[in-house]
Tab-separated table of C-alpha atoms and ligand atoms in Angstrom:
chain	number	residue	atom	x	y	z
A	108	MET	CA	17.221	32.628	5.849
A	109	SER	CA	17.834	29.091	4.106
A	110	ARG	CA	20.672	26.778	5.787
A	111	THR	CA	22.430	25.935	2.621
A	112	ALA	CA	22.366	28.199	-1.020
A	113	GLN	CA	20.679	24.941	-2.195
A	114	ARG	CA	16.795	25.342	-3.105
A	115	HIS	CA	16.322	22.432	-4.819
A	116	LEU	CA	17.782	18.368	-4.925
A	117	LEU	CA	17.333	17.482	-8.705
A	118	THR	CA	20.768	15.863	-9.820
A	119	ILE	CA	24.280	14.944	-7.950
A	120	ASP	CA	26.239	16.844	-9.689
A	121	ASP	CA	24.018	19.921	-8.718
A	122	LEU	CA	24.637	18.852	-5.369
A	123	GLY	CA	28.218	18.599	-5.838
A	124	VAL	CA	30.605	16.561	-3.659
A	125	GLU	CA	30.776	19.111	-0.769
A	126	GLY	CA	27.042	18.728	-0.722
A	127	VAL	CA	27.206	14.919	-0.760
A	128	GLN	CA	29.416	15.152	2.195
A	129	ARG	CA	27.243	17.427	3.815
A	130	ILE	CA	23.995	15.141	3.655
A	131	LEU	CA	25.946	12.077	4.291
A	132	ARG	CA	27.247	13.826	7.701
A	133	LEU	CA	23.181	14.799	8.310
A	134	THR	CA	22.368	11.991	8.042
A	135	ASP	CA	24.278	10.279	10.483
A	136	SER	CA	22.519	12.538	12.948
A	137	PHE	CA	19.098	11.460	11.283
A	138	VAL	CA	20.062	7.553	11.906
A	139	GLU	CA	20.741	8.800	15.677
A	140	VAL	CA	17.402	10.144	15.546
A	141	SER	CA	15.836	7.111	13.820
A	142	GLU	CA	16.410	5.055	16.638
A	143	ARG	CA	15.279	6.680	19.237
A	144	ARG	CA	12.255	5.478	21.216
A	145	ILE	CA	10.294	7.928	19.944
A	146	PRO	CA	11.861	8.316	16.338
A	147	LYS	CA	11.138	12.138	15.476
A	148	VAL	CA	12.198	15.290	16.273
A	149	PRO	CA	10.206	18.717	15.602
A	150	VAL	CA	12.731	20.642	13.241
A	151	LEU	CA	10.184	21.348	10.272
A	152	ARG	CA	7.058	21.854	12.371
A	153	GLY	CA	4.738	23.795	10.023
A	154	ARG	CA	6.522	23.387	7.306
A	155	THR	CA	4.027	21.290	4.233
A	156	VAL	CA	5.956	18.667	1.966
A	157	ALA	CA	3.504	17.636	-1.415
A	158	TRP	CA	4.143	14.246	-3.040
A	159	LEU	CA	3.828	14.143	-6.577
A	160	PHE	CA	4.348	10.473	-8.165
A	161	TYR	CA	3.135	10.235	-11.693
A	162	GLU	CA	5.419	6.662	-11.511
A	163	ASP	CA	4.670	3.978	-9.065
A	164	SER	CA	6.617	3.737	-6.450
A	165	THR	CA	6.725	1.676	-3.060
A	166	ARG	CA	10.292	2.722	-1.229
A	167	THR	CA	10.511	5.723	-2.616
A	168	ARG	CA	7.122	7.010	-1.554
A	169	LEU	CA	7.298	5.581	1.526
A	170	SER	CA	10.458	6.831	2.971
A	171	PHE	CA	10.276	10.440	1.753
A	172	GLU	CA	6.612	9.794	3.914
A	173	THR	CA	8.183	8.190	6.908
A	174	ALA	CA	10.978	11.088	6.549
A	175	ALA	CA	8.621	14.124	7.130
A	176	LYS	CA	6.741	12.744	9.380
A	177	ARG	CA	9.450	12.379	11.589
A	178	LEU	CA	10.680	15.458	11.245
A	179	SER	CA	7.081	16.614	12.037
A	180	ALA	CA	6.502	17.856	8.695
A	181	ASP	CA	2.917	18.068	7.323
A	182	SER	CA	2.285	16.647	4.250
A	183	MET	CA	-0.081	16.861	1.506
A	184	ASN	CA	-1.226	13.505	-0.558
A	185	PHE	CA	-1.605	13.584	-4.125
A	186	SER	CA	-2.448	10.507	-5.984
A	187	VAL	CA	-2.012	11.066	-9.644
A	188	GLY	CA	-4.706	8.539	-10.629
A	189	SER	CA	-7.562	9.913	-8.429
A	190	SER	CA	-6.774	13.227	-9.494
A	191	ALA	CA	-7.629	16.142	-12.579
A	192	VAL	CA	-4.364	14.780	-14.075
A	193	ASN	CA	-7.116	12.296	-15.505
A	194	LYS	CA	-9.364	15.067	-16.390
A	195	GLY	CA	-6.377	16.500	-18.789
A	196	GLU	CA	-5.088	18.949	-16.243
A	197	SER	CA	-1.134	20.242	-17.220
A	198	LEU	CA	1.720	19.423	-14.808
A	199	ARG	CA	2.125	22.924	-14.920
A	200	ASP	CA	-1.541	23.752	-13.469
A	201	THR	CA	-1.228	20.654	-11.228
A	202	VAL	CA	2.117	22.044	-9.494
A	203	GLN	CA	0.395	25.731	-9.527
A	204	THR	CA	-3.073	24.177	-8.081
A	205	ILE	CA	-0.846	22.345	-5.033
A	206	GLU	CA	1.038	25.605	-4.428
A	207	ALA	CA	-1.557	27.723	-3.945
A	208	MET	CA	-2.654	25.618	-0.699
A	209	GLY	CA	0.982	26.280	0.441
A	210	VAL	CA	3.710	23.978	0.330
A	211	ASP	CA	7.431	24.636	1.171
A	212	ALA	CA	8.613	21.612	-0.863
A	213	ILE	CA	7.451	18.874	-3.549
A	214	VAL	CA	8.705	15.467	-4.430
A	215	VAL	CA	8.425	14.597	-8.027
A	216	ARG	CA	8.552	11.372	-9.311
A	217	HIS	CA	7.994	11.739	-13.592
A	218	LYS	CA	8.637	9.455	-16.487
A	219	SER	CA	10.009	12.149	-18.394
A	220	ALA	CA	13.609	13.116	-17.777
A	221	GLY	CA	13.903	17.205	-16.909
A	222	ALA	CA	10.178	17.559	-15.601
A	223	PRO	CA	11.360	18.445	-11.670
A	224	LYS	CA	13.672	20.888	-13.259
A	225	GLN	CA	11.163	22.441	-15.198
A	226	ILE	CA	8.798	22.485	-12.189
A	227	THR	CA	11.415	24.691	-10.397
A	228	GLN	CA	10.726	27.383	-13.206
A	229	TRP	CA	6.932	27.632	-12.487
A	230	LEU	CA	7.371	27.687	-8.425
A	231	ASP	CA	8.733	29.455	-5.390
A	232	ALA	CA	8.850	26.141	-3.660
A	233	SER	CA	11.709	23.734	-3.379
A	234	VAL	CA	12.046	20.978	-5.782
A	235	ILE	CA	13.139	17.425	-5.164
A	236	ASN	CA	13.594	14.864	-8.090
A	237	ALA	CA	12.649	11.371	-6.654
A	238	GLY	CA	13.381	9.707	-10.201
A	239	ASP	CA	13.005	11.694	-13.603
A	240	GLY	CA	12.746	9.048	-16.638
A	241	TRP	CA	16.039	7.485	-17.219
A	242	HIS	CA	17.494	10.535	-16.033
A	243	ALA	CA	18.177	10.580	-12.401
A	244	HIS	CA	17.302	9.593	-8.940
A	245	PRO	CA	19.451	11.441	-6.779
A	246	THR	CA	18.589	9.978	-3.565
A	247	GLN	CA	18.499	6.891	-3.901
A	248	ALA	CA	22.449	7.453	-4.891
A	249	LEU	CA	22.724	9.572	-1.524
A	250	LEU	CA	20.909	6.059	0.418
A	251	ASP	CA	23.470	3.845	-1.451
A	252	CYS	CA	26.681	5.979	-0.975
A	253	TYR	CA	25.625	5.841	2.995
A	254	THR	CA	25.235	2.289	3.275
A	255	LEU	CA	28.403	1.627	1.568
A	256	ARG	CA	30.140	3.887	3.670
A	257	ALA	CA	28.993	2.103	6.668
A	258	ARG	CA	29.599	-1.276	5.410
A	259	LEU	CA	32.878	-0.707	3.601
A	260	GLY	CA	34.298	2.330	6.140
A	261	GLY	CA	34.698	4.666	3.084
A	262	ILE	CA	34.257	4.591	-0.572
A	263	ASP	CA	37.229	6.249	-2.223
A	264	GLY	CA	39.469	3.871	-4.195
A	265	ARG	CA	36.828	0.974	-3.837
A	266	ARG	CA	35.719	-0.497	-7.147
A	267	ILE	CA	32.100	-1.007	-7.848
A	268	ALA	CA	30.479	-2.917	-10.861
A	269	ILE	CA	27.045	-2.172	-11.647
A	270	VAL	CA	25.346	-4.652	-13.300
A	271	GLY	CA	22.536	-5.051	-15.886
A	272	ASP	CA	20.096	-2.736	-17.697
A	273	ILE	CA	21.656	1.160	-17.585
A	274	LYS	CA	20.671	1.929	-20.463
A	275	HIS	CA	16.946	2.620	-18.566
A	276	SER	CA	18.443	3.529	-15.203
A	277	ARG	CA	18.375	6.847	-13.757
A	278	VAL	CA	19.676	5.206	-10.997
A	279	ALA	CA	23.101	3.974	-12.448
A	280	ARG	CA	23.501	7.459	-13.581
A	281	SER	CA	23.276	8.969	-10.293
A	282	ASN	CA	25.236	6.469	-8.398
A	283	ILE	CA	28.042	6.763	-11.359
A	284	ALA	CA	28.223	10.551	-10.201
A	285	ALA	CA	28.246	9.832	-6.962
A	286	PHE	CA	30.610	6.671	-6.931
A	287	THR	CA	33.005	8.704	-8.984
A	288	ALA	CA	32.431	12.298	-7.133
A	289	LEU	CA	33.409	10.302	-3.696
A	290	GLY	CA	36.628	8.668	-5.739
A	291	ALA	CA	35.441	5.392	-6.286
A	292	GLU	CA	36.580	3.382	-9.540
A	293	VAL	CA	33.263	2.266	-11.474
A	294	VAL	CA	32.602	-0.452	-14.173
A	295	LEU	CA	29.444	-1.234	-15.672
A	296	VAL	CA	28.482	-4.845	-16.724
A	297	ALA	CA	26.250	-5.401	-19.308
A	298	PRO	CA	25.500	-6.629	-22.856
A	299	PRO	CA	26.106	-3.305	-25.313
A	300	THR	CA	22.458	-3.098	-25.990
A	301	LEU	CA	21.682	-2.409	-22.174
A	302	LEU	CA	23.975	0.623	-22.289
A	303	PRO	CA	23.479	4.000	-22.852
A	304	PRO	CA	24.439	5.298	-26.490
A	305	SER	CA	27.427	6.927	-25.425
A	306	LEU	CA	29.372	6.444	-22.743
A	307	VAL	CA	31.281	9.824	-22.796
A	308	PRO	CA	29.674	11.466	-20.158
A	309	PHE	CA	30.901	9.087	-17.725
A	310	ASP	CA	33.946	8.522	-16.026
A	311	VAL	CA	33.641	4.285	-16.222
A	312	THR	CA	35.150	1.470	-17.537
A	313	VAL	CA	32.983	-1.357	-19.362
A	314	SER	CA	32.999	-5.204	-19.352
A	315	HIS	CA	30.350	-7.263	-21.148
A	316	SER	CA	31.520	-10.357	-18.562
A	317	ILE	CA	30.187	-10.503	-14.932
A	318	ASP	CA	32.786	-13.288	-14.505
A	319	GLU	CA	35.548	-11.402	-15.525
A	320	VAL	CA	34.545	-8.716	-12.742
A	321	ILE	CA	32.762	-10.133	-9.822
A	322	GLY	CA	35.788	-12.260	-8.391
A	323	GLU	CA	37.598	-8.250	-8.293
A	324	VAL	CA	35.084	-5.632	-6.881
A	325	ASP	CA	34.082	-4.740	-3.819
A	326	VAL	CA	30.397	-4.038	-4.840
A	327	VAL	CA	28.053	-6.004	-7.315
A	328	TYR	CA	25.179	-3.237	-7.769
A	329	LEU	CA	22.416	-5.000	-9.075
A	330	LEU	CA	19.926	-3.551	-11.334
A	331	ARG	CA	16.663	-4.221	-12.953
A	332	MET	CA	15.683	-4.894	-16.465
A	333	GLN	CA	13.493	-2.304	-16.496
A	334	LEU	CA	10.966	-3.780	-19.247
A	335	GLU	CA	8.325	-1.129	-19.012
A	336	ARG	CA	10.948	1.491	-20.587
A	337	MET	CA	12.019	-0.759	-23.526
A	338	HIS	CA	10.154	-1.015	-26.629
A	339	GLU	CA	11.946	-3.265	-28.641
A	340	ALA	CA	13.891	-6.421	-27.629
A	341	LEU	CA	17.126	-6.010	-26.359
A	342	VAL	CA	18.032	-9.639	-24.703
A	343	PRO	CA	17.202	-12.686	-26.477
A	344	SER	CA	15.309	-13.935	-23.446
A	345	LEU	CA	15.400	-13.553	-19.586
A	346	ARG	CA	16.617	-16.557	-19.167
A	347	GLU	CA	19.446	-16.059	-21.215
A	348	TYR	CA	20.033	-12.558	-19.449
A	349	THR	CA	19.792	-14.487	-16.234
A	350	ALA	CA	22.674	-17.161	-17.595
A	351	THR	CA	25.069	-14.642	-18.684
A	352	TYR	CA	24.536	-11.757	-16.295
A	353	GLY	CA	22.704	-12.750	-13.291
A	354	LEU	CA	23.949	-13.055	-10.322
A	355	THR	CA	23.293	-16.381	-9.685
A	356	ALA	CA	23.792	-19.031	-6.797
A	357	ALA	CA	26.978	-19.992	-8.372
A	358	ARG	CA	28.511	-17.126	-8.951
A	359	ALA	CA	27.635	-15.709	-5.560
A	360	ARG	CA	29.741	-18.338	-4.300
A	361	ARG	CA	32.845	-16.880	-5.598
A	362	LEU	CA	32.162	-13.087	-4.313
A	363	GLY	CA	34.842	-12.580	-1.853
A	364	PRO	CA	33.437	-12.376	2.086
A	365	ASP	CA	33.948	-8.587	2.278
A	366	THR	CA	32.156	-7.853	-1.501
A	367	VAL	CA	28.794	-6.100	-1.142
A	368	VAL	CA	25.871	-6.988	-2.988
A	369	MET	CA	23.566	-3.970	-3.624
A	370	HIS	CA	19.809	-3.753	-5.425
A	371	PRO	CA	17.660	-0.157	-5.222
A	372	GLY	CA	14.585	-2.452	-5.362
A	373	PRO	CA	12.220	-3.852	-7.258
A	374	MET	CA	14.049	-6.832	-7.284
A	375	ASN	CA	12.797	-9.573	-9.982
A	376	ARG	CA	14.196	-12.559	-7.642
A	377	GLY	CA	15.363	-15.039	-10.324
A	378	VAL	CA	16.329	-13.009	-13.030
A	379	GLU	CA	18.883	-10.723	-12.276
A	380	VAL	CA	19.593	-12.114	-8.791
A	381	ALA	CA	19.124	-15.729	-7.327
A	382	ALA	CA	16.014	-15.844	-5.113
A	383	ASP	CA	18.427	-16.237	-1.975
A	384	VAL	CA	21.466	-14.062	-2.618
A	385	PRO	CA	19.395	-10.983	-0.764
A	386	GLN	CA	19.675	-13.048	2.586
A	387	MET	CA	23.366	-13.605	2.203
A	388	PRO	CA	25.377	-11.638	4.753
A	389	ASN	CA	27.423	-9.634	1.910
A	390	ALA	CA	23.780	-8.526	0.636
A	391	VAL	CA	22.741	-4.721	2.282
A	392	VAL	CA	19.226	-4.644	0.397
A	393	THR	CA	17.423	-4.354	3.993
A	394	ASP	CA	20.278	-1.287	5.077
A	395	GLN	CA	19.717	0.771	1.792
A	396	VAL	CA	16.070	0.568	2.627
A	397	ARG	CA	16.298	1.385	6.140
A	398	ASN	CA	19.108	3.909	5.416
A	399	GLY	CA	16.963	5.599	3.151
A	400	VAL	CA	14.582	7.418	5.840
A	401	ALA	CA	17.591	8.972	7.224
A	402	VAL	CA	19.171	10.127	4.057
A	403	ARG	CA	15.882	11.380	3.171
A	404	MET	CA	15.264	13.123	6.576
A	405	ALA	CA	18.748	15.085	5.640
A	406	VAL	CA	17.854	15.819	2.633
A	407	LEU	CA	14.754	17.604	3.856
A	408	PHE	CA	16.300	19.252	6.727
A	409	ASP	CA	19.027	20.599	4.577
A	410	LEU	CA	16.733	22.357	1.920
A	411	LEU	CA	13.829	23.622	4.389
A	412	ALA	CA	15.520	23.727	8.126
A	413	THR	CA	16.305	27.374	8.992
A	414	GLU	CA	18.976	28.521	11.331
A	415	ALA	CA	16.290	29.248	13.632
A	416	ASP	CA	15.059	25.956	14.113
A	417	PRO	CA	15.754	23.863	16.762
A	418	VAL	CA	17.624	20.943	15.978
A	419	PHE	CA	17.460	17.099	17.493
A	420	GLY	CA	15.868	17.148	21.013
A	421	ASP	CA	15.400	14.219	22.593
A	422	ASP	CA	12.411	12.407	22.222
A	423	GLY	CA	11.068	15.302	20.453
A	424	GLU	CA	11.209	17.488	23.066
A	425	GLU	CA	11.974	20.660	21.177
A	426	THR	CA	15.928	22.393	22.140
A	427	ASP	CA	17.161	25.790	21.874
A	428	ALA	CA	19.907	25.684	19.092
B	543	LIG	C1	14.157	2.632	-8.869
B	543	LIG	C2	13.501	3.515	-9.665
B	543	LIG	O1	12.196	3.765	-9.562
B	543	LIG	O2	14.287	4.197	-10.485
B	543	LIG	N1	13.428	2.052	-7.641
B	543	LIG	C3	14.034	2.652	-6.547
B	543	LIG	O3	13.468	4.138	-6.797
B	543	LIG	N2	14.052	1.975	-5.573
B	543	LIG	C4	14.880	1.360	-9.764
B	543	LIG	C5	13.746	0.922	-10.703
B	543	LIG	O4	12.953	0.709	-10.907
B	543	LIG	O5	14.108	-0.568	-11.192
């Protein structure tokens, strides 16, 4: 029997406030496991997770792989670049081939919004969205909420500025959903060309001046210019963008001592963020990456562990629940 009714993780909205809070609570336990001498527990022994990354990834993929290993799950490595996808195999045939070999979950990253949801129609396995087009990246939002909660003690009532290329950002969409669900006020800071065509679905305010907001927010969340998704020139030049919207060294000096600086990576130092800013004590970029592993352990556990599974033995020793 499944621990929760949830079978897939596709968006933050599907998870709901309670689901987000459940994952954040579970993450506390997996942070503790990750700090052990042997950071491994047997809770997903015998389960298999497959990776299906149709888009490049460093952090998300490595952190899902590490999370699965720490839970003792087996994983099926699949590299789109060297697979039969290059011979014209469809997404449906690919996932059904993987499922036929026996998997409990498929972690998917795809350039098309909605691909993970489509896959749920074809399989019995759990599907986890590791980023679909501009649409959603729920585990990034969960790790950001966890990191912020750890740094600020809570998210409710905080003011968070998300700065940059919001139009093309699945991270922004999932973070708006998660931050507002947890009671934060979100302000989007971007030129009009880098905002989504409609802001109606979002409970946010907008500013076109980073200088007006940086002194007044608790968090500055920076986004990369996602040039690979742009089909036209949306800013006059990257230099101009840095001058008007970048977190330059001069702007960083104007941040309050407790204002948190975040970035999901990959960073383009010198464009949206000055080279030295990610090393400032205010910046939590490394914490985001570290917490990403524990958050993904929590997500895999939440979807795949059953009531009968043993929980959290010390140093990998199995305990009876
Ligand atoms: C992001 C992504 O792929 O959506 N990166 C990540 O997962 N940490 C952000 C980006 O590509 O800019």
